[in-house]
mmCIF file of C-alpha atoms and ligand atoms in Angstrom:
data_model
loop_
_atom_site.group_PDB
_atom_site.id
_atom_site.type_symbol
_atom_site.label_atom_id
_atom_site.label_comp_id
_atom_site.label_asym_id
_atom_site.label_seq_id
_atom_site.Cartn_x
_atom_site.Cartn_y
_atom_site.Cartn_z
ATOM 1 C CA MET A 810 9.931 171.297 314.484
ATOM 2 C CA SER A 811 8.857 172.344 317.960
ATOM 3 C CA MET A 812 7.872 169.704 320.499
ATOM 4 C CA THR A 813 4.264 169.289 321.597
ATOM 5 C CA ALA A 814 3.474 169.522 325.307
ATOM 6 C CA THR A 815 3.122 165.736 325.432
ATOM 7 C CA GLU A 816 6.483 165.150 323.732
ATOM 8 C CA LYS A 817 8.206 167.604 326.062
ATOM 9 C CA LEU A 818 6.778 165.922 329.148
ATOM 10 C CA PHE A 819 7.592 162.465 327.782
ATOM 11 C CA THR A 820 11.208 163.566 327.287
ATOM 12 C CA ILE A 821 11.386 164.606 330.938
ATOM 13 C CA PHE A 822 9.820 161.323 332.152
ATOM 14 C CA ASP A 823 12.181 159.431 329.881
ATOM 15 C CA GLN A 824 15.413 161.209 330.724
ATOM 16 C CA SER A 825 14.804 161.296 334.451
ATOM 17 C CA SER A 826 13.794 157.597 334.446
ATOM 18 C CA THR A 827 16.975 156.702 332.590
ATOM 19 C CA ILE A 828 19.074 158.646 335.120
ATOM 20 C CA LEU A 829 17.336 156.915 338.052
ATOM 21 C CA GLN A 830 17.475 153.507 336.395
ATOM 22 C CA GLU A 831 21.274 153.740 336.216
ATOM 23 C CA GLU A 832 21.686 155.128 339.714
ATOM 24 C CA LEU A 833 19.285 152.703 341.443
ATOM 25 C CA ALA A 834 20.151 149.711 339.222
ATOM 26 C CA CYS A 835 16.451 149.006 338.721
ATOM 27 C CA THR A 836 14.192 148.566 335.685
ATOM 28 C CA TYR A 837 13.000 151.491 333.569
ATOM 29 C CA LEU A 838 9.419 151.031 334.825
ATOM 30 C CA GLU A 839 10.522 151.041 338.476
ATOM 31 C CA ALA A 840 12.513 154.196 337.762
ATOM 32 C CA LEU A 841 9.437 155.721 336.076
ATOM 33 C CA VAL A 842 7.446 155.137 339.282
ATOM 34 C CA GLU A 843 10.199 156.882 341.263
ATOM 35 C CA THR A 844 10.445 159.865 338.943
ATOM 36 C CA GLY A 845 6.636 160.167 338.741
ATOM 37 C CA ASP A 846 6.481 160.258 342.525
ATOM 38 C CA ASN A 847 9.247 162.904 342.662
ATOM 39 C CA LEU A 848 7.325 165.069 340.206
ATOM 40 C CA PHE A 849 4.049 164.621 342.053
ATOM 41 C CA GLN A 850 5.491 165.322 345.497
ATOM 42 C CA GLU A 851 7.800 168.026 344.139
ATOM 43 C CA LYS A 852 10.830 166.661 345.960
ATOM 44 C CA LEU A 853 13.570 164.090 345.530
ATOM 45 C CA LEU A 854 12.440 161.034 347.447
ATOM 46 C CA GLN A 855 15.517 158.828 346.900
ATOM 47 C CA ASP A 856 17.952 159.271 349.818
ATOM 48 C CA SER A 857 20.716 157.118 348.438
ATOM 49 C CA ILE A 858 21.420 158.972 345.181
ATOM 50 C CA SER A 859 24.652 160.916 344.555
ATOM 51 C CA GLU A 860 24.899 164.706 344.510
ATOM 52 C CA ILE A 861 25.561 164.701 340.761
ATOM 53 C CA THR A 862 22.438 162.648 340.100
ATOM 54 C CA LYS A 863 20.420 164.985 342.320
ATOM 55 C CA LYS A 864 21.610 167.962 340.266
ATOM 56 C CA ARG A 865 20.857 166.208 336.966
ATOM 57 C CA LEU A 866 17.340 165.349 338.141
ATOM 58 C CA GLN A 867 16.693 168.821 339.491
ATOM 59 C CA LYS A 868 17.678 170.223 336.095
ATOM 60 C CA GLU A 869 15.121 167.940 334.401
ATOM 61 C CA TYR A 870 12.344 168.750 336.875
ATOM 62 C CA ALA A 871 12.998 172.502 336.613
ATOM 63 C CA GLU A 872 11.766 172.266 333.008
ATOM 64 C CA VAL A 873 8.283 171.101 333.977
ATOM 65 C CA ASN A 874 5.249 172.683 335.569
ATOM 66 C CA LEU A 875 2.639 169.925 335.806
ATOM 67 C CA ALA A 876 -0.149 172.391 336.554
ATOM 68 C CA SER A 877 0.211 173.780 333.030
ATOM 69 C CA TYR A 878 -0.603 170.394 331.459
ATOM 70 C CA SER A 879 -4.062 168.933 330.944
ATOM 71 C CA SER A 880 -4.742 165.489 332.471
ATOM 72 C CA GLU A 881 -4.870 164.017 328.969
ATOM 73 C CA GLU A 882 -1.474 165.495 328.023
ATOM 74 C CA ILE A 883 -0.010 164.004 331.193
ATOM 75 C CA ARG A 884 -1.650 160.630 330.518
ATOM 76 C CA ARG A 885 -0.332 160.471 326.972
ATOM 77 C CA ALA A 886 3.225 161.388 327.960
ATOM 78 C CA TYR A 887 3.207 158.893 330.842
ATOM 79 C CA GLN A 888 1.749 156.237 328.560
ATOM 80 C CA LEU A 889 4.569 156.742 326.033
ATOM 81 C CA ALA A 890 7.108 156.217 328.810
ATOM 82 C CA ILE A 891 5.301 153.054 329.991
ATOM 83 C CA LEU A 892 5.264 151.742 326.413
ATOM 84 C CA LYS A 893 9.014 152.319 326.191
ATOM 85 C CA GLY A 894 9.535 150.482 329.491
ATOM 86 C CA MET A 895 7.355 147.563 328.414
ATOM 87 C CA LYS A 896 8.962 147.109 325.011
ATOM 88 C CA GLY A 897 10.082 143.555 324.516
ATOM 89 C CA THR A 898 9.751 142.633 328.187
ATOM 90 C CA THR A 899 6.052 142.438 328.911
ATOM 91 C CA GLN A 900 3.912 139.414 328.140
ATOM 92 C CA THR A 901 0.786 140.054 326.071
ATOM 93 C CA ASN A 902 -1.593 139.505 328.969
ATOM 94 C CA HIS A 903 0.003 142.342 330.979
ATOM 95 C CA GLN A 904 0.136 144.848 328.172
ATOM 96 C CA MET A 905 -1.373 148.256 328.474
ATOM 97 C CA THR A 906 -4.676 148.857 326.663
ATOM 98 C CA PRO A 907 -3.808 150.889 323.542
ATOM 99 C CA ASP A 908 -5.135 154.405 323.228
ATOM 100 C CA SER A 909 -7.307 153.746 320.203
ATOM 101 C CA ILE A 910 -9.237 151.105 322.178
ATOM 102 C CA GLY A 911 -9.403 153.138 325.392
ATOM 103 C CA LEU A 912 -10.784 156.153 323.558
ATOM 104 C CA LEU A 913 -13.383 154.037 321.765
ATOM 105 C CA ILE A 914 -14.478 152.390 325.033
ATOM 106 C CA GLY A 915 -14.731 155.840 326.625
ATOM 107 C CA TYR A 916 -16.811 157.140 323.716
ATOM 108 C CA LEU A 917 -19.136 154.130 323.903
ATOM 109 C CA THR A 918 -19.581 154.437 327.677
ATOM 110 C CA GLN A 919 -20.737 158.013 327.117
ATOM 111 C CA LYS A 920 -23.187 156.925 324.440
ATOM 112 C CA PHE A 921 -24.634 154.201 326.674
ATOM 113 C CA LEU A 922 -24.694 155.974 329.999
ATOM 114 C CA GLY A 923 -25.766 159.396 328.716
ATOM 115 C CA ASN A 924 -25.430 162.460 330.920
ATOM 116 C CA GLN A 925 -24.675 161.640 334.513
ATOM 117 C CA GLU A 926 -24.389 163.845 337.578
ATOM 118 C CA ARG A 927 -22.365 161.265 339.440
ATOM 119 C CA LEU A 928 -20.635 158.170 338.288
ATOM 120 C CA SER A 929 -18.717 155.294 339.857
ATOM 121 C CA ILE A 930 -16.307 153.221 337.735
ATOM 122 C CA LEU A 931 -14.400 150.023 338.504
ATOM 123 C CA ASP A 932 -11.629 148.273 336.589
ATOM 124 C CA PRO A 933 -10.965 144.948 338.388
ATOM 125 C CA ALA A 934 -7.749 144.238 336.395
ATOM 126 C CA VAL A 935 -6.500 147.791 336.060
ATOM 127 C CA GLY A 936 -2.895 147.076 334.976
ATOM 128 C CA THR A 937 -1.026 150.348 334.356
ATOM 129 C CA GLY A 938 -4.295 152.237 334.787
ATOM 130 C CA ASN A 939 -4.186 153.561 331.231
ATOM 131 C CA LEU A 940 -7.656 152.357 330.217
ATOM 132 C CA LEU A 941 -9.268 153.550 333.452
ATOM 133 C CA ALA A 942 -7.475 156.910 333.292
ATOM 134 C CA THR A 943 -8.563 157.410 329.660
ATOM 135 C CA VAL A 944 -12.199 156.860 330.606
ATOM 136 C CA VAL A 945 -12.014 158.940 333.808
ATOM 137 C CA ASN A 946 -10.501 161.852 331.844
ATOM 138 C CA MET A 947 -13.512 161.734 329.529
ATOM 139 C CA TYR A 948 -15.802 162.451 332.475
ATOM 140 C CA GLU A 949 -13.982 165.585 333.606
ATOM 141 C CA GLN A 950 -17.225 167.560 333.340
ATOM 142 C CA VAL A 951 -18.977 165.211 335.818
ATOM 143 C CA SER A 952 -18.408 166.688 339.249
ATOM 144 C CA ASP A 953 -18.686 163.485 341.265
ATOM 145 C CA VAL A 954 -16.679 160.647 339.710
ATOM 146 C CA GLN A 955 -15.526 157.815 341.932
ATOM 147 C CA SER A 956 -13.079 155.367 340.412
ATOM 148 C CA PHE A 957 -11.576 152.121 341.646
ATOM 149 C CA GLY A 958 -8.809 149.920 340.269
ATOM 150 C CA VAL A 959 -7.690 146.445 341.341
ATOM 151 C CA GLU A 960 -4.461 144.801 340.217
ATOM 152 C CA VAL A 961 -2.396 141.863 341.404
ATOM 153 C CA ASP A 962 0.959 142.928 339.922
ATOM 154 C CA GLU A 963 2.894 145.251 342.215
ATOM 155 C CA ILE A 964 4.807 147.292 339.658
ATOM 156 C CA LEU A 965 1.711 147.781 337.480
ATOM 157 C CA ILE A 966 -0.424 149.029 340.350
ATOM 158 C CA ARG A 967 2.349 151.395 341.443
ATOM 159 C CA LEU A 968 2.454 152.772 337.884
ATOM 160 C CA ALA A 969 -1.330 153.146 337.950
ATOM 161 C CA TYR A 970 -1.302 154.903 341.331
ATOM 162 C CA ILE A 971 1.421 157.380 340.351
ATOM 163 C CA GLY A 972 -0.263 157.978 336.979
ATOM 164 C CA ALA A 973 -3.561 158.811 338.692
ATOM 165 C CA ASN A 974 -1.798 161.205 341.093
ATOM 166 C CA LEU A 975 -0.061 162.987 338.222
ATOM 167 C CA GLN A 976 -3.375 163.291 336.358
ATOM 168 C CA ARG A 977 -5.090 164.685 339.468
ATOM 169 C CA GLN A 978 -7.482 161.720 339.608
ATOM 170 C CA GLN A 979 -8.804 160.469 342.940
ATOM 171 C CA THR A 980 -8.874 156.781 341.990
ATOM 172 C CA GLU A 981 -8.703 154.278 344.863
ATOM 173 C CA PHE A 982 -6.391 151.354 344.148
ATOM 174 C CA PHE A 983 -6.408 147.863 345.660
ATOM 175 C CA HIS A 984 -3.327 145.692 345.341
ATOM 176 C CA GLN A 985 -4.888 142.236 345.426
ATOM 177 C CA ASP A 986 -6.358 139.419 343.373
ATOM 178 C CA GLY A 987 -9.279 140.941 341.485
ATOM 179 C CA LEU A 988 -11.176 137.668 341.835
ATOM 180 C CA ALA A 989 -10.962 137.553 345.639
ATOM 181 C CA SER A 990 -13.612 139.490 347.577
ATOM 182 C CA LEU A 991 -13.483 143.213 346.933
ATOM 183 C CA LEU A 992 -14.294 145.888 349.490
ATOM 184 C CA ILE A 993 -15.925 148.024 346.817
ATOM 185 C CA ASP A 994 -19.645 148.814 346.603
ATOM 186 C CA PRO A 995 -21.432 148.099 343.327
ATOM 187 C CA VAL A 996 -20.671 150.721 340.670
ATOM 188 C CA ASP A 997 -22.461 152.278 337.683
ATOM 189 C CA LEU A 998 -19.816 151.203 335.201
ATOM 190 C CA VAL A 999 -17.315 148.339 335.039
ATOM 191 C CA ILE A 1000 -14.591 148.436 332.403
ATOM 192 C CA CYS A 1001 -11.943 145.774 331.909
ATOM 193 C CA ASP A 1002 -9.402 144.632 329.341
ATOM 194 C CA LEU A 1003 -9.748 141.034 330.513
ATOM 195 C CA PRO A 1004 -6.696 138.962 331.372
ATOM 196 C CA VAL A 1005 -7.209 135.869 329.231
ATOM 197 C CA GLY A 1006 -6.233 132.364 330.337
ATOM 198 C CA TYR A 1007 -6.526 129.889 333.179
ATOM 199 C CA TYR A 1008 -6.944 131.060 336.765
ATOM 200 C CA PRO A 1009 -4.663 128.971 338.983
ATOM 201 C CA ASN A 1010 -6.486 129.437 342.312
ATOM 202 C CA ASP A 1011 -9.080 126.609 342.248
ATOM 203 C CA ALA A 1012 -10.311 127.294 345.791
ATOM 204 C CA GLN A 1013 -11.153 130.887 344.867
ATOM 205 C CA ALA A 1014 -12.652 129.805 341.535
ATOM 206 C CA ALA A 1015 -15.015 127.504 343.445
ATOM 207 C CA GLN A 1016 -16.786 130.664 344.702
ATOM 208 C CA TYR A 1017 -17.973 131.352 341.160
ATOM 209 C CA GLU A 1018 -20.838 129.937 339.133
ATOM 210 C CA LEU A 1019 -18.534 130.056 336.127
ATOM 211 C CA ASN A 1020 -15.957 127.769 337.721
ATOM 212 C CA ALA A 1021 -14.816 125.052 335.313
ATOM 213 C CA THR A 1022 -16.441 121.649 335.607
ATOM 214 C CA GLU A 1023 -12.968 120.127 335.430
ATOM 215 C CA GLY A 1024 -9.488 121.637 335.877
ATOM 216 C CA HIS A 1025 -8.737 125.359 336.136
ATOM 217 C CA ALA A 1026 -11.408 127.934 335.354
ATOM 218 C CA TYR A 1027 -10.963 130.676 332.765
ATOM 219 C CA ALA A 1028 -9.912 133.899 334.485
ATOM 220 C CA HIS A 1029 -11.716 135.943 331.815
ATOM 221 C CA HIS A 1030 -15.025 134.188 332.544
ATOM 222 C CA LEU A 1031 -14.618 134.721 336.286
ATOM 223 C CA PHE A 1032 -13.829 138.410 335.744
ATOM 224 C CA ILE A 1033 -17.113 138.805 333.851
ATOM 225 C CA GLU A 1034 -18.974 137.246 336.812
ATOM 226 C CA GLN A 1035 -17.003 139.356 339.303
ATOM 227 C CA GLY A 1036 -17.798 142.460 337.254
ATOM 228 C CA LEU A 1037 -21.510 141.679 337.379
ATOM 229 C CA ARG A 1038 -21.363 141.165 341.166
ATOM 230 C CA HIS A 1039 -19.910 144.627 341.504
ATOM 231 C CA THR A 1040 -22.314 146.458 339.181
ATOM 232 C CA LYS A 1041 -25.512 148.160 340.352
ATOM 233 C CA PRO A 1042 -28.723 146.797 338.811
ATOM 234 C CA GLY A 1043 -29.090 148.616 335.476
ATOM 235 C CA GLY A 1044 -25.376 149.470 335.411
ATOM 236 C CA TYR A 1045 -23.157 148.809 332.413
ATOM 237 C CA LEU A 1046 -20.112 146.640 331.782
ATOM 238 C CA PHE A 1047 -17.600 147.089 328.966
ATOM 239 C CA PHE A 1048 -15.187 144.200 328.495
ATOM 240 C CA LEU A 1049 -12.410 143.811 325.984
ATOM 241 C CA ILE A 1050 -12.752 140.141 325.073
ATOM 242 C CA PRO A 1051 -10.968 137.719 322.736
ATOM 243 C CA ASN A 1052 -13.039 137.162 319.575
ATOM 244 C CA GLY A 1053 -13.220 133.447 320.365
ATOM 245 C CA LEU A 1054 -14.908 133.948 323.772
ATOM 246 C CA PHE A 1055 -17.947 131.916 322.806
ATOM 247 C CA GLU A 1056 -16.077 129.169 321.011
ATOM 248 C CA THR A 1057 -14.714 127.103 323.914
ATOM 249 C CA GLU A 1058 -16.216 124.157 325.777
ATOM 250 C CA GLU A 1059 -17.120 126.482 328.695
ATOM 251 C CA ALA A 1060 -18.991 128.902 326.414
ATOM 252 C CA GLU A 1061 -22.413 127.378 326.889
ATOM 253 C CA LYS A 1062 -22.232 127.852 330.640
ATOM 254 C CA LEU A 1063 -21.144 131.451 330.150
ATOM 255 C CA GLN A 1064 -24.043 132.083 327.776
ATOM 256 C CA ARG A 1065 -26.563 130.630 330.250
ATOM 257 C CA PHE A 1066 -25.095 132.699 333.070
ATOM 258 C CA LEU A 1067 -25.284 135.894 331.012
ATOM 259 C CA LYS A 1068 -28.866 135.185 330.009
ATOM 260 C CA ASP A 1069 -29.860 135.089 333.693
ATOM 261 C CA THR A 1070 -27.891 138.097 334.886
ATOM 262 C CA ALA A 1071 -27.504 140.639 332.086
ATOM 263 C CA TYR A 1072 -28.726 142.001 328.783
ATOM 264 C CA ILE A 1073 -26.166 141.772 326.042
ATOM 265 C CA GLN A 1074 -26.211 145.209 324.419
ATOM 266 C CA ALA A 1075 -23.470 145.103 321.851
ATOM 267 C CA VAL A 1076 -20.483 143.292 320.440
ATOM 268 C CA VAL A 1077 -18.136 145.613 318.573
ATOM 269 C CA GLN A 1078 -15.372 143.788 316.753
ATOM 270 C CA LEU A 1079 -12.180 145.832 316.548
ATOM 271 C CA PRO A 1080 -10.191 146.108 313.313
ATOM 272 C CA PHE A 1081 -7.755 143.227 312.813
ATOM 273 C CA SER A 1082 -5.120 145.761 311.756
ATOM 274 C CA ILE A 1083 -4.564 146.945 315.353
ATOM 275 C CA PHE A 1084 -3.585 143.463 316.576
ATOM 276 C CA LYS A 1085 -0.398 141.462 316.008
ATOM 277 C CA ASN A 1086 -2.325 138.633 314.333
ATOM 278 C CA ASN A 1087 -5.927 137.577 313.753
ATOM 279 C CA GLN A 1088 -5.837 135.163 316.734
ATOM 280 C CA ALA A 1089 -5.045 138.092 319.034
ATOM 281 C CA ALA A 1090 -7.970 140.186 317.740
ATOM 282 C CA LYS A 1091 -10.533 141.411 320.239
ATOM 283 C CA SER A 1092 -14.015 142.851 320.559
ATOM 284 C CA ILE A 1093 -15.725 145.214 322.946
ATOM 285 C CA PHE A 1094 -18.493 143.328 324.736
ATOM 286 C CA ILE A 1095 -21.164 145.528 326.305
ATOM 287 C CA LEU A 1096 -23.598 144.296 328.953
ATOM 288 C CA GLN A 1097 -26.247 145.852 331.122
ATOM 289 C CA LYS A 1098 -26.937 144.193 334.457
ATOM 290 C CA LYS A 1099 -30.551 143.138 334.749
ATOM 291 C CA SER A 1100 -32.953 145.071 336.941
ATOM 292 C CA PRO A 1101 -36.769 144.867 337.109
ATOM 293 C CA GLU A 1102 -37.099 148.327 335.522
ATOM 294 C CA ILE A 1103 -35.171 147.689 332.352
ATOM 295 C CA LYS A 1104 -35.919 145.738 329.213
ATOM 296 C CA ALA A 1105 -33.623 143.982 326.787
ATOM 297 C CA PRO A 1106 -32.665 146.076 323.747
ATOM 298 C CA ASN A 1107 -34.813 145.349 320.686
ATOM 299 C CA GLU A 1108 -31.767 143.884 319.053
ATOM 300 C CA VAL A 1109 -28.131 143.422 319.999
ATOM 301 C CA LEU A 1110 -25.807 145.876 318.260
ATOM 302 C CA LEU A 1111 -23.338 143.856 316.215
ATOM 303 C CA ALA A 1112 -20.688 145.886 314.492
ATOM 304 C CA SER A 1113 -17.351 145.139 312.970
ATOM 305 C CA LEU A 1114 -15.050 148.125 312.812
ATOM 306 C CA PRO A 1115 -12.980 148.481 309.658
ATOM 307 C CA SER A 1116 -9.456 149.848 309.788
ATOM 308 C CA LEU A 1117 -9.737 153.337 311.236
ATOM 309 C CA THR A 1118 -7.952 154.767 308.191
ATOM 310 C CA LYS A 1119 -10.890 153.816 305.936
ATOM 311 C CA LYS A 1120 -12.986 156.877 306.568
ATOM 312 C CA GLU A 1121 -16.005 155.943 304.465
ATOM 313 C CA ALA A 1122 -16.305 152.505 306.030
ATOM 314 C CA VAL A 1123 -15.903 153.955 309.539
ATOM 315 C CA ASP A 1124 -18.616 156.557 308.840
ATOM 316 C CA LYS A 1125 -20.944 153.768 307.761
ATOM 317 C CA ILE A 1126 -20.447 151.902 311.037
ATOM 318 C CA LEU A 1127 -20.870 155.059 313.095
ATOM 319 C CA TRP A 1128 -24.104 155.722 311.235
ATOM 320 C CA LYS A 1129 -25.259 152.161 312.007
ATOM 321 C CA MET A 1130 -24.475 152.732 315.671
ATOM 322 C CA GLU A 1131 -26.335 156.052 315.737
ATOM 323 C CA LYS A 1132 -29.365 154.356 314.212
ATOM 324 C CA TRP A 1133 -29.174 151.579 316.798
ATOM 325 C CA PHE A 1134 -29.070 154.136 319.612
ATOM 326 C CA LYS A 1135 -32.113 155.880 318.165
ATOM 327 C CA ASP A 1136 -34.107 152.648 317.845
ATOM 328 C CA ASN A 1137 -33.148 151.475 321.314
ATOM 329 C CA LYS A 1138 -32.825 154.733 323.192
ATOM 330 C CA ASN A 1139 -35.812 154.086 325.436
ATOM 331 C CA GLU A 1140 -33.610 151.584 327.191
ATOM 332 C CA PHE A 1141 -31.273 154.342 328.325
ATOM 333 C CA LYS A 1142 -31.412 156.626 331.258
HETATM 334 N N1 SAM B 711 -6.291 147.984 331.049
HETATM 335 C C1 SAM B 711 -4.949 147.737 331.505
HETATM 336 C C2 SAM B 711 -4.052 148.924 331.153
HETATM 337 O O1 SAM B 711 -4.510 149.875 330.477
HETATM 338 O O2 SAM B 711 -2.880 148.875 331.538
HETATM 339 C C3 SAM B 711 -4.364 146.469 330.943
HETATM 340 C C4 SAM B 711 -4.977 145.242 331.498
HETATM 341 S S1 SAM B 711 -4.055 143.808 331.063
HETATM 342 C C5 SAM B 711 -4.677 143.341 329.538
HETATM 343 C C6 SAM B 711 -4.738 142.617 332.185
HETATM 344 C C7 SAM B 711 -4.292 142.826 333.606
HETATM 345 O O3 SAM B 711 -4.903 141.865 334.451
HETATM 346 C C8 SAM B 711 -2.791 142.666 333.820
HETATM 347 O O4 SAM B 711 -2.304 143.871 334.337
HETATM 348 C C9 SAM B 711 -2.665 141.557 334.858
HETATM 349 O O5 SAM B 711 -1.612 141.758 335.781
HETATM 350 C C10 SAM B 711 -4.022 141.652 335.538
HETATM 351 N N2 SAM B 711 -4.470 140.438 336.231
HETATM 352 C C11 SAM B 711 -4.379 139.154 335.827
HETATM 353 N N3 SAM B 711 -4.924 138.335 336.742
HETATM 354 C C12 SAM B 711 -5.376 139.130 337.746
HETATM 355 C C13 SAM B 711 -6.042 138.874 338.970
HETATM 356 N N4 SAM B 711 -6.369 137.648 339.343
HETATM 357 N N5 SAM B 711 -6.369 139.939 339.747
HETATM 358 C C14 SAM B 711 -6.074 141.190 339.375
HETATM 359 N N6 SAM B 711 -5.433 141.505 338.229
HETATM 360 C C15 SAM B 711 -5.099 140.481 337.419
#
């Protein structure tokens, strides 16, 4: 069987990362950053490596012409290498957003935002950049796309930065706490696979309405507030949330805050089958920031996606969504 373009490129990322990992005595993901940078800059950037290693790497790189790959092929190959590097070592909260979810979020953003001539997108907890890159690639036909990613973890943001370079995306990255002040103007679209748990920086949390009354605040609540601060009036926010978001003692405060600042558009529950267990299951939570010109949707779209292999059931949900868009389309630009 012949290899697809994505498999071929993955093999090159994988083999060259393994070579560099051994030579530099670093992790696979650090080596992936190095090899990605070599490929992007079309030169060997590691001074300290032996002549034999140089030759082995040059042989790998000679096999690849990045210009012949689409951005999506590059993203998928890079994503496979990241998945390999994360296997068994990465805690759940740092994991990359899976493709099935990224593609669905991208599809939904297009349904909600409609045709745009220009678009600005922010992911305030961008991780490896996979979710943001998936969505940005879906807007290839929009000539003016500005994208921004914020991430606190150094290796993840380096992966995101190199990934964006390889995919020819102009994303601006900020290596910092996504809940500290951001030097980013409000955007049309915020997307975020929320880090779930307590936020340890109480002084920073005190800057938020959604700070906890006692003890540490929930990072995922603060990220929703931060997202709304950085969205233009009328702009949209797509969050991947834990299903139990509204079941904690802080939920009432969150609900009140959302009522004042945004219109809840939709809650799309993802199939349990794509998560390790039912407790880990998530939903896509879609908000529109309030503005004097827009009204609330007639009704909130509530959908629960069946396993994507059940075609009939999926068609039924898609039909329900289409109908919802029709009934509520006056709300959209
Ligand atoms: N969408 C990402 C991707 O495709 O790789 C995955 C996001 S992951 C579920 C959540 C991310 O939030 C992690 O990368 C974690 O390092 C980051 N994070 C957690 N707390 C943060 C903070 N205070 N500021 C910025 N990033 C943070």
